[in-house]
Structure formats: C-alpha cells, structure tokens
Tab-separated table of C-alpha atoms in Angstrom:
chain	number	residue	atom	x	y	z
A	1	MET	CA	104.711	143.100	186.602
A	2	SER	CA	102.266	140.760	188.301
A	3	VAL	CA	100.286	138.195	186.458
A	4	ALA	CA	97.061	139.991	187.160
A	5	ALA	CA	98.300	143.209	185.717
A	6	PHE	CA	99.679	141.500	182.517
A	7	GLN	CA	96.327	139.828	182.011
A	8	THR	CA	94.483	143.116	182.337
A	9	GLU	CA	96.800	144.704	179.791
A	10	VAL	CA	96.326	141.940	177.366
A	11	ASP	CA	92.635	142.032	177.580
A	12	THR	CA	92.377	145.796	176.914
A	13	GLN	CA	94.416	145.480	173.597
A	14	PRO	CA	91.973	146.328	170.613
A	15	ILE	CA	91.181	143.589	168.087
A	16	PRO	CA	92.361	144.618	164.618
A	17	THR	CA	89.733	144.813	162.021
A	18	THR	CA	90.254	143.222	158.486
A	19	THR	CA	88.137	143.840	155.425
A	20	PRO	CA	86.699	140.519	154.038
A	21	PRO	CA	87.506	139.737	150.349
A	22	PRO	CA	84.963	141.014	147.920
A	23	MET	CA	82.386	138.457	146.708
A	24	LEU	CA	82.705	137.165	143.115
A	25	SER	CA	79.985	138.446	140.977
A	26	LEU	CA	78.035	135.750	139.215
A	27	VAL	CA	77.477	136.283	135.542
A	28	PRO	CA	74.040	135.301	134.154
A	29	ILE	CA	74.007	132.378	131.758
A	30	SER	CA	73.563	133.640	128.099
A	31	GLY	CA	70.053	133.085	127.050
A	32	GLY	CA	69.047	131.368	130.329
A	33	GLY	CA	67.831	134.534	132.191
A	34	GLY	CA	69.068	133.245	135.527
A	35	ALA	CA	72.177	133.544	137.745
A	36	LEU	CA	74.676	130.759	138.152
A	37	SER	CA	74.495	128.937	141.388
A	38	PRO	CA	77.551	128.388	143.292
A	39	SER	CA	77.503	124.618	142.683
A	40	THR	CA	77.109	125.001	138.917
A	41	PRO	CA	80.542	125.283	137.051
A	42	ALA	CA	80.770	128.048	134.424
A	43	ALA	CA	81.083	126.843	130.838
A	44	ARG	CA	84.495	127.339	129.290
A	45	PRO	CA	84.611	129.793	126.300
A	46	SER	CA	85.427	128.091	123.103
A	47	MET	CA	88.914	128.670	121.868
A	48	ARG	CA	89.515	128.970	118.103
A	49	VAL	CA	93.200	129.181	116.800
A	50	ALA	CA	93.375	131.792	114.127
A	51	GLY	CA	95.403	130.764	111.065
A	52	PRO	CA	98.182	132.874	109.376
A	53	ALA	CA	97.127	136.053	107.945
A	54	ARG	CA	96.493	135.589	104.159
A	55	ILE	CA	98.619	137.624	101.844
A	56	GLU	CA	96.816	139.340	98.880
A	57	GLY	CA	97.134	137.298	95.862
A	58	GLU	CA	98.015	133.928	97.475
A	59	ARG	CA	95.803	130.846	96.871
A	60	LEU	CA	95.757	127.235	97.957
A	61	SER	CA	97.785	124.950	95.902
A	62	PRO	CA	95.795	122.024	94.470
A	63	ASP	CA	97.905	119.311	96.263
A	64	SER	CA	98.480	121.044	99.566
A	65	ARG	CA	96.592	123.175	102.103
A	66	GLU	CA	99.495	125.552	102.268
A	67	PRO	CA	98.976	128.798	100.326
A	68	THR	CA	100.882	129.280	97.274
A	69	ARG	CA	102.220	132.824	96.965
A	70	PRO	CA	102.647	134.853	93.738
A	71	GLY	CA	105.733	133.672	92.009
A	72	GLN	CA	106.261	130.538	93.914
A	73	GLU	CA	105.265	128.102	91.163
A	74	GLY	CA	107.918	129.743	88.923
A	75	LEU	CA	110.498	129.319	91.813
A	76	ARG	CA	109.559	125.668	92.134
A	77	ALA	CA	109.991	125.184	88.422
A	78	MET	CA	113.384	126.947	88.344
A	79	CYS	CA	114.744	124.888	91.332
A	80	GLY	CA	113.470	121.632	89.795
A	81	ILE	CA	111.310	120.688	92.859
A	82	GLU	CA	108.784	118.707	90.815
A	83	ASP	CA	111.333	116.869	88.624
A	84	PHE	CA	112.483	114.176	90.972
A	85	GLY	CA	110.759	111.319	89.146
A	86	PRO	CA	112.017	109.662	85.910
A	87	ARG	CA	112.273	111.994	82.966
A	88	SER	CA	111.648	111.048	79.321
A	89	THR	CA	114.475	111.611	76.929
A	90	SER	CA	114.109	112.384	73.276
A	91	THR	CA	115.550	109.874	70.583
A	92	ALA	CA	117.943	112.487	69.465
A	93	ASP	CA	119.640	112.638	72.805
A	94	LEU	CA	119.959	108.729	73.069
A	95	PRO	CA	122.557	106.290	71.673
A	96	GLN	CA	121.941	104.721	68.265
A	97	ALA	CA	119.159	102.380	68.853
A	98	ARG	CA	120.207	99.741	66.307
A	99	GLU	CA	123.680	99.188	67.741
A	100	TRP	CA	122.639	99.504	71.350
A	101	SER	CA	119.803	96.896	70.917
A	102	ALA	CA	122.207	94.510	69.126
A	103	ARG	CA	124.679	94.686	72.263
A	104	MET	CA	122.056	94.396	74.862
A	105	GLY	CA	120.053	91.609	73.022
A	106	LEU	CA	123.264	89.550	73.069
A	107	ALA	CA	123.975	90.309	76.802
A	108	ILE	CA	120.232	89.423	77.704
A	109	ALA	CA	120.456	86.181	75.746
A	110	GLU	CA	123.549	85.175	77.544
A	111	ALA	CA	122.126	86.189	81.003
A	112	ALA	CA	118.984	84.254	80.363
A	113	CYS	CA	120.948	80.911	79.760
A	114	GLY	CA	123.146	81.616	82.807
A	115	ALA	CA	126.318	82.385	80.861
A	116	ARG	CA	126.492	86.006	82.107
A	117	PRO	CA	125.684	87.421	85.538
A	118	THR	CA	122.255	89.193	85.496
A	119	LEU	CA	123.630	92.053	87.472
A	120	GLN	CA	125.566	93.176	84.424
A	121	VAL	CA	122.356	94.144	82.695
A	122	MET	CA	120.467	95.355	85.776
A	123	ARG	CA	121.015	99.045	85.043
A	124	TRP	CA	119.630	98.818	81.436
A	125	VAL	CA	116.282	97.067	82.166
A	126	SER	CA	113.115	97.741	84.124
A	127	PRO	CA	112.511	95.966	87.479
A	128	SER	CA	109.901	93.635	85.954
A	129	VAL	CA	112.257	92.611	83.075
A	130	TYR	CA	115.036	92.033	85.616
A	131	GLU	CA	113.005	89.763	87.793
A	132	SER	CA	111.919	87.649	84.771
A	133	LEU	CA	115.554	87.431	83.659
A	134	VAL	CA	116.721	86.268	87.208
A	135	ARG	CA	114.097	83.512	87.171
A	136	ARG	CA	114.993	82.292	83.778
A	137	SER	CA	118.679	82.291	84.641
A	138	ALA	CA	118.066	80.374	87.921
A	139	ARG	CA	116.190	77.775	85.939
A	140	ALA	CA	118.972	77.403	83.536
A	141	VAL	CA	121.554	76.899	86.383
A	142	GLN	CA	119.117	74.416	88.096
A	143	HIS	CA	118.879	72.237	85.089
A	144	ARG	CA	122.642	72.615	84.381
A	145	ARG	CA	122.167	74.398	81.112
A	146	ALA	CA	124.334	77.403	82.223
A	147	THR	CA	127.280	76.791	79.925
A	148	ARG	CA	129.078	79.470	78.028
A	149	ARG	CA	128.572	78.655	74.399
A	150	PRO	CA	129.259	81.023	71.462
A	151	MET	CA	126.401	83.452	70.460
A	152	ARG	CA	126.405	86.053	67.783
A	153	VAL	CA	123.944	88.518	66.471
A	154	ARG	CA	122.570	87.697	62.972
A	155	ARG	CA	120.325	90.512	62.162
A	156	VAL	CA	118.686	93.507	63.925
A	157	ARG	CA	115.455	95.416	63.030
A	158	VAL	CA	114.510	98.628	64.707
A	159	CYS	CA	111.343	100.806	64.505
A	160	HIS	CA	110.363	104.037	66.340
A	161	PRO	CA	106.642	104.126	67.263
A	162	CYS	CA	107.189	107.653	68.728
A	163	ASP	CA	109.913	109.862	70.014
A	164	GLY	CA	111.876	108.329	72.852
A	165	VAL	CA	110.510	104.901	72.164
A	166	ALA	CA	112.110	102.050	70.097
A	167	GLU	CA	111.118	98.552	69.356
A	168	ALA	CA	113.738	95.958	68.053
A	169	THR	CA	113.819	92.406	66.982
A	170	VAL	CA	117.294	90.825	67.466
A	171	ILE	CA	117.935	87.428	65.754
A	172	ILE	CA	120.597	85.600	67.637
A	173	GLU	CA	122.527	82.499	66.571
A	174	ASP	CA	122.972	80.319	69.610
A	175	HIS	CA	125.346	77.428	68.695
A	176	HIS	CA	123.134	75.027	66.841
A	177	ARG	CA	119.870	77.043	66.990
A	178	VAL	CA	118.518	80.525	66.143
A	179	ARG	CA	116.593	82.465	68.633
A	180	ALA	CA	114.557	85.788	68.329
A	181	LEU	CA	114.555	88.398	70.868
A	182	ALA	CA	111.850	91.161	70.937
A	183	ILE	CA	112.553	94.154	73.151
A	184	ARG	CA	110.859	97.529	73.762
A	185	MET	CA	113.113	100.342	74.851
A	186	GLN	CA	112.187	103.760	76.266
A	187	GLY	CA	114.504	106.735	76.816
A	188	ILE	CA	114.528	107.656	80.501
A	189	ASP	CA	116.994	109.868	82.332
A	190	GLY	CA	119.272	110.067	79.251
A	191	ARG	CA	119.631	106.359	78.449
A	192	TRP	CA	117.743	103.461	76.973
A	193	ILE	CA	115.705	101.251	79.403
A	194	ILE	CA	114.303	97.920	78.147
A	195	THR	CA	110.679	97.846	79.525
A	196	GLU	CA	109.588	94.764	77.521
A	197	CYS	CA	111.561	91.654	76.631
A	198	ARG	CA	110.541	88.339	74.957
A	199	LEU	CA	113.147	85.676	74.117
A	200	GLY	CA	112.131	82.817	72.078
C-alpha cells in the first residue's frame, strides 16, 4: 500500500464519541438560600458517636460513669471487690489485750533503746509509730546507749473505749529506773496494731 492510500484510509476513520462525566450537583447552604460556589468548600457534617444502648433498670454508679446493672452491686459485695482496704476487727476476735500489750510494750522499750532491732516490731505498729521508733533507736545508737540491759514488766492497765480498740499503760522496770509506756491499739485485719505510742 502506498503512503498516500494509507494516509487517506487513516483520515477517513470515524472519531469515537465519549460521553462526558455528569456534573456534580451543588447543594444549597442550609439557611443561606444560595448555591455553593465551586471555590467554597462544603462544611463537614458533625459526627456524634452514640454510646452503648441503655438496658432497662440500669443506672450510673456514684463513683463511676459506667452504668450499674441490676444485681451488680450484690455481685460486687459477694466477690469482695470493695473490701481491699484495712478491715476493722472486733475485740472478741483478737488476742487478749493485757498479755499482748505487756509483750509488745517490753519489745518496744527494748527497740527504743537500741537493744532490739526495730524490724522485729514493724508488723505490729503503724507507719508513723515505726518511723518514730526508728529515730529514737538511731539516737540511742549514736549516743552509745544501745546496750542490752535487763527489763521487765511491773504492771499493765488496759481499758477498752470501744469495740476493737484498747488503750494500755505498761510500767517497765529498766535496770535502775522505772518507765511508763502508753499505747493505743486497734484491731485491723485480725490482729492488734499499735497506732499511738508514748514512752517516758
């Protein structure tokens, strides 16, 4: 085929027709009464996340924004979820206060003068009492008064202001002197805990 015949055949081929894409319809602005211009961006619709469906009978708990369903409070009480803190103990479920205060009074007096390690009484006293006892023992060691000398309990007086609380006065003979120890005990988690202590 000659070049002229090929050119004539190419020129006579029909041009395919294509349908242009449809124009996007412009939505009028709410309340504005006019149409959006092509250069004006459309406002995004506000999105609100819906919360979980409420179940009939459930309510918000006072210390949480989570709903409390019927019977959930009884389940928490049965599982002991709210009983993680210290629990008071009745006097009837605790050791005899007079004998216990006599032994602990003697141990505290020995720890205060440095004759006994303070760690031995740590489990039976409150953090504030233990810190005071450690400072007193450290002063005794610093002034070289931490000597093991014989001590014995002369007399113990105990009173119970209320259930689970006892106050005792322990008179201790410390070699050549007599000392008085006043302690306040509270029943916590099944044992006596000394919350206040004054050693003369």
